[in-house]
Structure formats: structure tokens, C-alpha cells
PDB file of C-alpha atoms in Angstrom:
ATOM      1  CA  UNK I   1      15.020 -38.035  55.625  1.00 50.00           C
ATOM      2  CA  UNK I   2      15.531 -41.699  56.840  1.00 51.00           C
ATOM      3  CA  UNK I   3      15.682 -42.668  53.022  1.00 51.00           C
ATOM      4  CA  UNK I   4      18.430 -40.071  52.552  1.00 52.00           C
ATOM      5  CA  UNK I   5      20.530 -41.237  55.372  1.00 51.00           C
ATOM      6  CA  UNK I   6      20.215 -44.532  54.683  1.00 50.00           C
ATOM      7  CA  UNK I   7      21.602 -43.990  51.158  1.00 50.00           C
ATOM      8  CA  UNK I   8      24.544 -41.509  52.317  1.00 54.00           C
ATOM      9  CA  UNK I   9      25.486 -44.445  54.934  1.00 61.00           C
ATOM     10  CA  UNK I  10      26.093 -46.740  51.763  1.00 65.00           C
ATOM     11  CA  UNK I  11      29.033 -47.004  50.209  1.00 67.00           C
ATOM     12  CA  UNK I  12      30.379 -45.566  46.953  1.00 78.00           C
ATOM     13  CA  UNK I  13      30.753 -48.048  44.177  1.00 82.00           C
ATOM     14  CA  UNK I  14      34.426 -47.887  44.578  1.00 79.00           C
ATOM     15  CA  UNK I  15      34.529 -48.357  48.369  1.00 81.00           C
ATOM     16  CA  UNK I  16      32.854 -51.160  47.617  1.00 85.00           C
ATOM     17  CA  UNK I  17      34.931 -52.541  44.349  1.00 82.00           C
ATOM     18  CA  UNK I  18      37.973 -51.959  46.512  1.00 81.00           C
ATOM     19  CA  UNK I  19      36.931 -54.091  49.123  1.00 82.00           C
ATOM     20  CA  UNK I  20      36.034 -57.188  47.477  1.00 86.00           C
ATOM     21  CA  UNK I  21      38.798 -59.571  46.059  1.00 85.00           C
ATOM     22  CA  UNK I  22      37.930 -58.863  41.987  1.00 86.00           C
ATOM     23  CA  UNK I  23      38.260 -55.091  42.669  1.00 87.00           C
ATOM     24  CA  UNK I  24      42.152 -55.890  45.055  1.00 87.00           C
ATOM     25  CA  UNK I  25      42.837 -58.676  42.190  1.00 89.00           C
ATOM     26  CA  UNK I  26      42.207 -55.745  39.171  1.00 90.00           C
ATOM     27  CA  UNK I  27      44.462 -52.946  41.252  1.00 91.00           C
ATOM     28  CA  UNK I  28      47.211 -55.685  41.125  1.00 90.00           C
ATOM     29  CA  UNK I  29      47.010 -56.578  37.824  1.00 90.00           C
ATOM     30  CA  UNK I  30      46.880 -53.098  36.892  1.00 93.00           C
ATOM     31  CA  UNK I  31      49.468 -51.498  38.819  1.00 93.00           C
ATOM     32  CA  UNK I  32      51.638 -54.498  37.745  1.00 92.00           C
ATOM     33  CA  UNK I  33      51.731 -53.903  34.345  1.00 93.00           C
ATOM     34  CA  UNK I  34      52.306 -49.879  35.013  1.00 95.00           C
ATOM     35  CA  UNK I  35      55.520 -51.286  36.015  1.00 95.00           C
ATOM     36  CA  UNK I  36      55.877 -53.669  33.179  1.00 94.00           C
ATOM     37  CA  UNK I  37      55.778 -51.138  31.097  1.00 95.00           C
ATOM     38  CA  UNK I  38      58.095 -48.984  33.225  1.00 96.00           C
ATOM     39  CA  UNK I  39      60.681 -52.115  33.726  1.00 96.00           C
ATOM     40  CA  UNK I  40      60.511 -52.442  29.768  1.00 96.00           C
ATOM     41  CA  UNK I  41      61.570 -49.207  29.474  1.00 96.00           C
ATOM     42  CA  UNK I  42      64.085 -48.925  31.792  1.00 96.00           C
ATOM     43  CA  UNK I  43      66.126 -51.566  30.828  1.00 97.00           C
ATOM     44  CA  UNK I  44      66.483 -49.966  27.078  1.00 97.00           C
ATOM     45  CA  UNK I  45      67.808 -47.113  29.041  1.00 96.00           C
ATOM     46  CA  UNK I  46      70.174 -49.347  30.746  1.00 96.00           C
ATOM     47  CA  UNK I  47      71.295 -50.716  27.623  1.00 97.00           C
ATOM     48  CA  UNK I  48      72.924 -47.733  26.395  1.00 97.00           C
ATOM     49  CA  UNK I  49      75.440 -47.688  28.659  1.00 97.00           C
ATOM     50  CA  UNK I  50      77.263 -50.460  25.685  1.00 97.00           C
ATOM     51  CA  UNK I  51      76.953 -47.054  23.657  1.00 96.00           C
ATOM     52  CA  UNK I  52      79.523 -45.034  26.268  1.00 95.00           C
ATOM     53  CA  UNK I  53      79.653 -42.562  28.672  1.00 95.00           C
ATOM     54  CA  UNK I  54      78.060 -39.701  26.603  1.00 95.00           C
ATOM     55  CA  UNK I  55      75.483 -41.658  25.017  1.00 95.00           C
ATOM     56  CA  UNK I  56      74.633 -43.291  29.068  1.00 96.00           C
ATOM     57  CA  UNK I  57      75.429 -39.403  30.476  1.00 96.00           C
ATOM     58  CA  UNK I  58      72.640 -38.032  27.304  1.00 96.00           C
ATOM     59  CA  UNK I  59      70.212 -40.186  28.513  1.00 95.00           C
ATOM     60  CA  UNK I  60      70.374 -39.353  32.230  1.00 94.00           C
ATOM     61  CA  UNK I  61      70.013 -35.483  31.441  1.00 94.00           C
ATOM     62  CA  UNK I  62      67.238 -36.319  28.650  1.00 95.00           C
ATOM     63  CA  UNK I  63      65.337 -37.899  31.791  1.00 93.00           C
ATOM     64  CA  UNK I  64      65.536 -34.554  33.455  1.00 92.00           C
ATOM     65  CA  UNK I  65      64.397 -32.731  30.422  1.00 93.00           C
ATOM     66  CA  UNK I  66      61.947 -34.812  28.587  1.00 93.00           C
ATOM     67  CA  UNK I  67      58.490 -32.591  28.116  1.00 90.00           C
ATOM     68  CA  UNK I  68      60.179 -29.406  27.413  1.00 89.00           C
ATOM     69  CA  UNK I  69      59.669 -26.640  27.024  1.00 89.00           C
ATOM     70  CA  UNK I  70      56.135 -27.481  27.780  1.00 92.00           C
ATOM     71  CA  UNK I  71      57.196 -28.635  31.309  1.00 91.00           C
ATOM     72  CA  UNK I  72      59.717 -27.286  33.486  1.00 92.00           C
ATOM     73  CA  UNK I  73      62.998 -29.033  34.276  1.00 90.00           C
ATOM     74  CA  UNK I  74      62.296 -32.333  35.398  1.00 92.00           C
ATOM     75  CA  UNK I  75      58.779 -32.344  35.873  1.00 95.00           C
ATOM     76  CA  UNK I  76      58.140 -34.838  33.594  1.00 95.00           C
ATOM     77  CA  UNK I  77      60.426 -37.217  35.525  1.00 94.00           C
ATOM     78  CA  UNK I  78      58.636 -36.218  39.084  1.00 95.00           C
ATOM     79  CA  UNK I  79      55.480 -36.816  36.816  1.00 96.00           C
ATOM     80  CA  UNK I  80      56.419 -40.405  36.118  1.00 95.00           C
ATOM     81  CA  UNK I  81      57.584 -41.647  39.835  1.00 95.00           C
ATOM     82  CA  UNK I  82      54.324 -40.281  41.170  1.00 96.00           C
ATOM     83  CA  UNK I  83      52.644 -42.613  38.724  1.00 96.00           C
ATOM     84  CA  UNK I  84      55.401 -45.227  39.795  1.00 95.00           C
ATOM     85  CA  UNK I  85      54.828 -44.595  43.385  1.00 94.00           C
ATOM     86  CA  UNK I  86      51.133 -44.782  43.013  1.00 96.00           C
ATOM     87  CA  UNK I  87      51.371 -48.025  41.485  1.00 95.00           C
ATOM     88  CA  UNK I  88      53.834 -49.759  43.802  1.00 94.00           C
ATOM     89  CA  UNK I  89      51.374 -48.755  47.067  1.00 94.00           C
ATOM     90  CA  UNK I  90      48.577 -49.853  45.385  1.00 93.00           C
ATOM     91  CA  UNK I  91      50.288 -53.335  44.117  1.00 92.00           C
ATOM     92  CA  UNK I  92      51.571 -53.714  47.761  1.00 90.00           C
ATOM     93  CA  UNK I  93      48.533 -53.340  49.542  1.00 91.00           C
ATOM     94  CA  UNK I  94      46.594 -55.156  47.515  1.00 90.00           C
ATOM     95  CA  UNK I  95      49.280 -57.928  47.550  1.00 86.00           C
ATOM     96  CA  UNK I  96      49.217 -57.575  51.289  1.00 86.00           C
ATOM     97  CA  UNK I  97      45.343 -57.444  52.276  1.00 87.00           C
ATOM     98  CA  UNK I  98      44.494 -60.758  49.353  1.00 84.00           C
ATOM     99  CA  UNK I  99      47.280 -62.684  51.366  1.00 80.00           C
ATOM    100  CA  UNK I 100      45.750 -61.736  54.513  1.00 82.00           C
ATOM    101  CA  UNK I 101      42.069 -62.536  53.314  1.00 80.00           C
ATOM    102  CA  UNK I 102      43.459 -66.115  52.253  1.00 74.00           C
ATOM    103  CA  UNK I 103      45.342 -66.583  55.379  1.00 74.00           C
ATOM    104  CA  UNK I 104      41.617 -66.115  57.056  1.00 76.00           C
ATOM    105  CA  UNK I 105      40.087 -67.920  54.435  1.00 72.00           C
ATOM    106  CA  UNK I 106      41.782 -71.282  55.195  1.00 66.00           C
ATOM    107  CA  UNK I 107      43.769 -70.549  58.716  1.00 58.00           C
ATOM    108  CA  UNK I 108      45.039 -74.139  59.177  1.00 56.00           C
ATOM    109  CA  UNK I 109      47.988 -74.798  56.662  1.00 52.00           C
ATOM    110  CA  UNK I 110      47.489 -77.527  53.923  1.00 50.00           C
ATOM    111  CA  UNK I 111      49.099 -80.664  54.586  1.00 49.00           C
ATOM    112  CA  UNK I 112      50.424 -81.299  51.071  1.00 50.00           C
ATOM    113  CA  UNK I 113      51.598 -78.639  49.232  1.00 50.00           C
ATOM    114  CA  UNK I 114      49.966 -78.573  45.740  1.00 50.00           C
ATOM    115  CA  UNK I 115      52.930 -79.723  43.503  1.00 47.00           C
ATOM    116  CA  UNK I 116      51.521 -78.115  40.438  1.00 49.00           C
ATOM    117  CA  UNK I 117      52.284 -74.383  41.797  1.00 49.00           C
ATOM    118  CA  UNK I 118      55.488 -73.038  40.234  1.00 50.00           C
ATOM    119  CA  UNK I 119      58.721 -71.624  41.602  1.00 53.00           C
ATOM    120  CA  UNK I 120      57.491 -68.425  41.172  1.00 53.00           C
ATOM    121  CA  UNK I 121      54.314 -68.878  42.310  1.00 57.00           C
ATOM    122  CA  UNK I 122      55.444 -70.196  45.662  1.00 63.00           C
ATOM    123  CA  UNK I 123      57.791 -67.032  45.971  1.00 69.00           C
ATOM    124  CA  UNK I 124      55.756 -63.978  44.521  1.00 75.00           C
ATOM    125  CA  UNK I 125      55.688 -63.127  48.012  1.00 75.00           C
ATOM    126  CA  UNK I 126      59.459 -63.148  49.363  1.00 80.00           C
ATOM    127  CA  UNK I 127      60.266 -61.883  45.625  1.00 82.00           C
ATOM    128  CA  UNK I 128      57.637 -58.675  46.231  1.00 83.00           C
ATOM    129  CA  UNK I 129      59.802 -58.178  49.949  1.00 86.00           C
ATOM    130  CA  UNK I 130      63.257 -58.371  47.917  1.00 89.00           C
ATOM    131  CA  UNK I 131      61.913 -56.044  45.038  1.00 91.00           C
ATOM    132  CA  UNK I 132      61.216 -53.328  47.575  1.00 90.00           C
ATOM    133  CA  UNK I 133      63.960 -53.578  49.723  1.00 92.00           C
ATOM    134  CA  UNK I 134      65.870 -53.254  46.625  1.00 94.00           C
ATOM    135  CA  UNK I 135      64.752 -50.270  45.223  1.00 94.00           C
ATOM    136  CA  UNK I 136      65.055 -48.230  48.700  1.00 94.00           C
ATOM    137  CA  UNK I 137      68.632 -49.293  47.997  1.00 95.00           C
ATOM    138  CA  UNK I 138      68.700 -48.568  44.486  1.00 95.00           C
ATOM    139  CA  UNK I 139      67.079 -45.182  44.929  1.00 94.00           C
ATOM    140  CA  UNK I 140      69.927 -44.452  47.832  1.00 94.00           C
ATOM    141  CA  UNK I 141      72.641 -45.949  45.529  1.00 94.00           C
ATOM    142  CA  UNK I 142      71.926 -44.305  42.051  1.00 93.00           C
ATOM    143  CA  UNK I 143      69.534 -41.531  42.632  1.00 92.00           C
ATOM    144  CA  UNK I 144      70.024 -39.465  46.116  1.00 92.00           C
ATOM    145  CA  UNK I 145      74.145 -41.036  46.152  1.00 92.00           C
ATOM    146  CA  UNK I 146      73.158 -41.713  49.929  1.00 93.00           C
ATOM    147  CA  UNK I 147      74.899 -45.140  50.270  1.00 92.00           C
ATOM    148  CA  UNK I 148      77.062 -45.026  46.742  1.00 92.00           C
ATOM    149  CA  UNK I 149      80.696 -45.630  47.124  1.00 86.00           C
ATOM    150  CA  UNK I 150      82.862 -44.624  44.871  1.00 80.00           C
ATOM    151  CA  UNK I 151      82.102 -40.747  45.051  1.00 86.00           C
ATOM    152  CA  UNK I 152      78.395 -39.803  43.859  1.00 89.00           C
ATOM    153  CA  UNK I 153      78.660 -37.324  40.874  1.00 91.00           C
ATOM    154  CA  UNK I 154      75.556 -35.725  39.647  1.00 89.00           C
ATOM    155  CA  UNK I 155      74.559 -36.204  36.595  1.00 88.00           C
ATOM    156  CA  UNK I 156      77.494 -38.747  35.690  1.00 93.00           C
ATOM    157  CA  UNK I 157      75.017 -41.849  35.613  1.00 94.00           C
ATOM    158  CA  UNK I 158      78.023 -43.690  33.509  1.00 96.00           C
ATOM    159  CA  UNK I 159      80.691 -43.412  36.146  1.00 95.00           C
ATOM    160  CA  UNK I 160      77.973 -43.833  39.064  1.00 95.00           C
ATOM    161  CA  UNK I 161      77.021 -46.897  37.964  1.00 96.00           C
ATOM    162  CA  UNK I 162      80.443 -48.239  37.110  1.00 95.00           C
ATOM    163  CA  UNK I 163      81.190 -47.396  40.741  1.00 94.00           C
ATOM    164  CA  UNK I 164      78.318 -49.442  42.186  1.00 94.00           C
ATOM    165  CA  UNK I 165      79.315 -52.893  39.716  1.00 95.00           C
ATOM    166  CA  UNK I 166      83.005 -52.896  40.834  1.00 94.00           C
ATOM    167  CA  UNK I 167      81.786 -53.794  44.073  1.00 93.00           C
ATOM    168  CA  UNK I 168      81.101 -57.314  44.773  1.00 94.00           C
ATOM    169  CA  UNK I 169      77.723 -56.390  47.108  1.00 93.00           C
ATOM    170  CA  UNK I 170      76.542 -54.007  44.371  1.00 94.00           C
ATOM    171  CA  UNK I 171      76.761 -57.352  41.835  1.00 96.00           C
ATOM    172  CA  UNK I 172      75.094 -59.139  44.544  1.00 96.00           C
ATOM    173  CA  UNK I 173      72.306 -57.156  45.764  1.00 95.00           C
ATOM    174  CA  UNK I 174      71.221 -56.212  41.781  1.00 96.00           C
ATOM    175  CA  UNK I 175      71.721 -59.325  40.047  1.00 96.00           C
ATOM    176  CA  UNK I 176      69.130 -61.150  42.695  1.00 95.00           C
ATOM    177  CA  UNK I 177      67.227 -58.389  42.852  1.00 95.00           C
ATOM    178  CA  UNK I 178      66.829 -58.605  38.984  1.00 95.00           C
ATOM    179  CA  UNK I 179      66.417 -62.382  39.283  1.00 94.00           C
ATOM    180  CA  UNK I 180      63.370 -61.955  41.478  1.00 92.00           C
ATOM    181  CA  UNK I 181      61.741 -59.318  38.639  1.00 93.00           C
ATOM    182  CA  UNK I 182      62.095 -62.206  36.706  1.00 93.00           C
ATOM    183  CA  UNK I 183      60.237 -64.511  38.426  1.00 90.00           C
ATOM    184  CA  UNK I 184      57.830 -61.812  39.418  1.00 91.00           C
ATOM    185  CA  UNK I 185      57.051 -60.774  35.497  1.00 92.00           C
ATOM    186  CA  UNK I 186      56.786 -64.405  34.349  1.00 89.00           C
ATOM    187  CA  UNK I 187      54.012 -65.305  36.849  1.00 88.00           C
ATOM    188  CA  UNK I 188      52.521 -61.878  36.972  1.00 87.00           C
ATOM    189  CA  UNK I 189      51.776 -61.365  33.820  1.00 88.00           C
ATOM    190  CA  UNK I 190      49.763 -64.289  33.033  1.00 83.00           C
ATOM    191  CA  UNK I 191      47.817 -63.865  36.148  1.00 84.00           C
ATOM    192  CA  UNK I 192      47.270 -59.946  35.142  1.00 87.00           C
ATOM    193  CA  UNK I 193      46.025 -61.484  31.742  1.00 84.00           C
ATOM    194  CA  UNK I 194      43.735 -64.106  33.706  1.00 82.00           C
ATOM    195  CA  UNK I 195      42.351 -61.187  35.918  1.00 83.00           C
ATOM    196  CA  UNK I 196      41.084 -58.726  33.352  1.00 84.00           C
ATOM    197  CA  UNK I 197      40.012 -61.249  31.657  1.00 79.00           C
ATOM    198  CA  UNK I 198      42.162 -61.696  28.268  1.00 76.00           C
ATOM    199  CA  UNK I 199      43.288 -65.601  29.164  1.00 68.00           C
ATOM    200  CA  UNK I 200      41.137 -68.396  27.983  1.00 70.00           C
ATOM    201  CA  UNK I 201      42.215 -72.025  27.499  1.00 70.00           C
ATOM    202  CA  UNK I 202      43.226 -71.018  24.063  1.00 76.00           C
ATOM    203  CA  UNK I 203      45.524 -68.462  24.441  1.00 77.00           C
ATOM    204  CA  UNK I 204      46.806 -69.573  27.625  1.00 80.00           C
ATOM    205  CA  UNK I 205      50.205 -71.034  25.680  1.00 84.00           C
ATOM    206  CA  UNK I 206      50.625 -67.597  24.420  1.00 86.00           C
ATOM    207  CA  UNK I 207      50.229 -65.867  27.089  1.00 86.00           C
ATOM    208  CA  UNK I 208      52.624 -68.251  29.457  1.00 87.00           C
ATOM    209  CA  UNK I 209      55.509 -67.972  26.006  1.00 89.00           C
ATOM    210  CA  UNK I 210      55.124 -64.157  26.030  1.00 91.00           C
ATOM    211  CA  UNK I 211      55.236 -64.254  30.105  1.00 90.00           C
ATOM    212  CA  UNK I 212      58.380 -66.405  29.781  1.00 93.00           C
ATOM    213  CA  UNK I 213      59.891 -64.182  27.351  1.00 95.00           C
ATOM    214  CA  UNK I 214      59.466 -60.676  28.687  1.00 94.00           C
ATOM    215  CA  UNK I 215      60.794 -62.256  32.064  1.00 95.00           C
ATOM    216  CA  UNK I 216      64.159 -63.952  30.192  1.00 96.00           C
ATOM    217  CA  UNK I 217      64.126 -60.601  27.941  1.00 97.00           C
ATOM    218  CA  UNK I 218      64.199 -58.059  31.047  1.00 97.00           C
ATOM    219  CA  UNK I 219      66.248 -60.565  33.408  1.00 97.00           C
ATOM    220  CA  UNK I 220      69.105 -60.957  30.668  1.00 97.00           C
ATOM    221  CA  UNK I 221      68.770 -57.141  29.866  1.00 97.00           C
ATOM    222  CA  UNK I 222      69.326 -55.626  33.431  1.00 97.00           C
ATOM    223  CA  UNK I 223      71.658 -58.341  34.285  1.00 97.00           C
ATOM    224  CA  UNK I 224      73.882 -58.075  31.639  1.00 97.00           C
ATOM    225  CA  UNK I 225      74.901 -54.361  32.803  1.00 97.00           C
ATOM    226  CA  UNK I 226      76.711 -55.732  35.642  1.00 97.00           C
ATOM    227  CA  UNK I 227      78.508 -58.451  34.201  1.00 97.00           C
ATOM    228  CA  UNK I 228      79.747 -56.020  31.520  1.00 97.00           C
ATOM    229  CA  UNK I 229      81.414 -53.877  34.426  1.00 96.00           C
ATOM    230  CA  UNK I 230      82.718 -56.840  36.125  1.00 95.00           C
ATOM    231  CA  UNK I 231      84.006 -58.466  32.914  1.00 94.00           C
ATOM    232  CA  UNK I 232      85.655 -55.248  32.137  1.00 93.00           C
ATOM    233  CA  UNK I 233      83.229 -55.008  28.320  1.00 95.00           C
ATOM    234  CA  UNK I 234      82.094 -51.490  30.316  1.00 93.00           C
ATOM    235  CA  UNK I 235      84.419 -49.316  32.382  1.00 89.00           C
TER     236      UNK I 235
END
């Protein structure tokens, strides 16, 4: 009996891979690149607003339809922010409980800052702050209408979103929102690669190119959307 209660009083192996920093470090990596690949495609989606408002309006009802008839109306879609929802929490806390565990680690500040961290490196954490803020907004703006101006229609994503770029805050709030996904994707990718263990010192070039060019790639792509409303290309 004591040998039984000793072993029920341990902890499962993934308490235990949870708690230490490889198992926080592999959640991150993992959950980021759940919403790489989400982020990827999303901004194709974007992109076919250049197509017109029945190509853009096509798209926004395929969302709601995609799996049928195998799944009902837009369960596929609840399907997919579930996942997305499971993988922000996850990339949060882990974010949040690694900063905390370094702030222990070494509680008096450095002196010198290392100059060989990177822009992005030195922001990942105000840039993880303005991502989330941003898509409370986002989600309130384009998906529940709650703060759109303009008029929210349903399932006129075209007009909706020509609504929110003809206002100079909507520019403002998305383009350095989108700004900050760059910087986030360019240094968290090659750390995601570093922490399951694809980097080595020969690949690293590689890996920082393709981390540089999915960041310009999505940054350009997402951006772009608003400049073509406010440049009058989409209206």
C-alpha cells in the first residue's frame, strides 16, 4: 500500500514535461507554428479581395461551409478557432511562465544589454501584448461587428472590410499590428526550428532566409489590403 501511494503521489509524465522549460519551450514552438500555418493561410484569403466583391464575399461563405455535407454549417470553422484558441493559450502561457522563470533565474537586471540580440528579439514580448490586443479588436471589428463603423453586414466581408480601411485608426491599429506578426514570425520561427531540434550550424542560414522571408511574405501580404483601400486600388 505505501508503494502504491507513493507512485499515485508522482506525477504523470506530462505534468512533469509541462513543468520543466524543454516541455514550456516545445508548447511554444508548437503552438507557434499552428498559427504559422493559420497566418499563411489567412493572408491568401485576404488576397482575394484584388479579385472583387464576389470572389472576397465566396470566400467568406466558403469559410462557413467548408466540410460539407459531412459537417454541419460552420462547424468546420468553429472546428478550426478551437484549434486556434487552443494554441494561442498555450503559446501565451508558456510565453508568460518562461519569462517569469528567467525573471527568477537572474532577478537583478544586466548592466549591458547584449548587443547581439535583435529588434525582434528584444520585443517578442510587447509584440505578443500588441498581437492579442489586436485580435480582441479584430474579432469585434470583422467577426461579431461589435466596434465596426460603417454598418456591419453579415456575410458582406468585402464591404466590411472596406469600411474598417477608410478609417484612419482601422489603417493604424492593423498595419502595426501586422508589423509586429512580422517581427514575431521572423524570430519565432528560427527559434521553433532551434527547439525541436531541426537547426544546426549548417542550416542555420536557411533557416534565418526562410524566417526572413515568410515574415516580409506575410507582412507585405496583410499589409497591402489596407493600402489598396486607402489608395483607392480596392473600394
Amino acid at each position: 500500500m505505501a508503494l502504491a501511494t507513493r507512485t499515485e503521489r508522482q506525477p504523470s509524465m506530462t505534468r512533469t514535461f509541462w513543468r520543466s522549460t524543454v516541455g514550456k519551450k516545445t508548447v511554444m514552438a508548437l503552438s507557434g507554428l499552428i498559427m504559422l500555418g493559420y497566418l499563411v493561410a489567412h493572408v491568401m484569403g485576404n488576397l482575394k479581395i484584388f479579385f472583387g466583391p464576389g470572389e472576397f464575399n465566396a470566400y467568406g461563405h466558403w469559410l462557413r461551409t467548408m466540410g460539407a455535407p459531412v459537417l454541419h454549417h460552420s462547424w468546420a470553422l468553429w472546428i478550426v478557432r478551437v484549434v486556434l484558441l487552443a494554441a494561442v493559450i498555450g503559446h501565451a502561457v508558456s510565453a508568460y511562465q518562461l519569462s517569469r522563470r528567467d525573471i527568477k533565474a537572474r532577478p537583478t537586471a544586466y548592466v549591458h544589454k547584449r548587443p547581439r540580440a535583435s529588434y525582434a528579439t528584444r520585443t517578442m514580448r510587447w509584440g505578443g501584448i500588441i498581437l492579442a490586443l489586436f485580435i480582441v479588436w479584430h474579432i469585434l471589428d470583422l467577426t461579431t461587428g461589435t466596434v465596426h463603423v460603417g454598418g456591419f453586414e453579415e456575410g458582406r466581408p468585402y464591404q466590411n472590410v472596406v469600411d474598417t480601411f477608410s478609417t484612419w485608426y482601422g489603417n493604424v491599429i492593423y498595419i502595426v499590428a501586422m508589423l509586429a506578426v512580422g517581427l514575431h514570425v521572423r524570430h519565432g520561427f528560427w527559434s521553433a526550428a532551434q527547439t525541436l531540434g531541426a537547426g544546426n550550424a549548417r542550416r542555420d542560414r536557411a533557416l534565418k532566409a526562410m524566417a526572413n522571408g515568410l515574415a516580409l511574405a506575410l507582412t507585405a501580404g496583410f499589409v497591402s489590403v489596407p493600402v489598396a483601400v486607402m489608395t483607392g486600388v480596392v473600394s
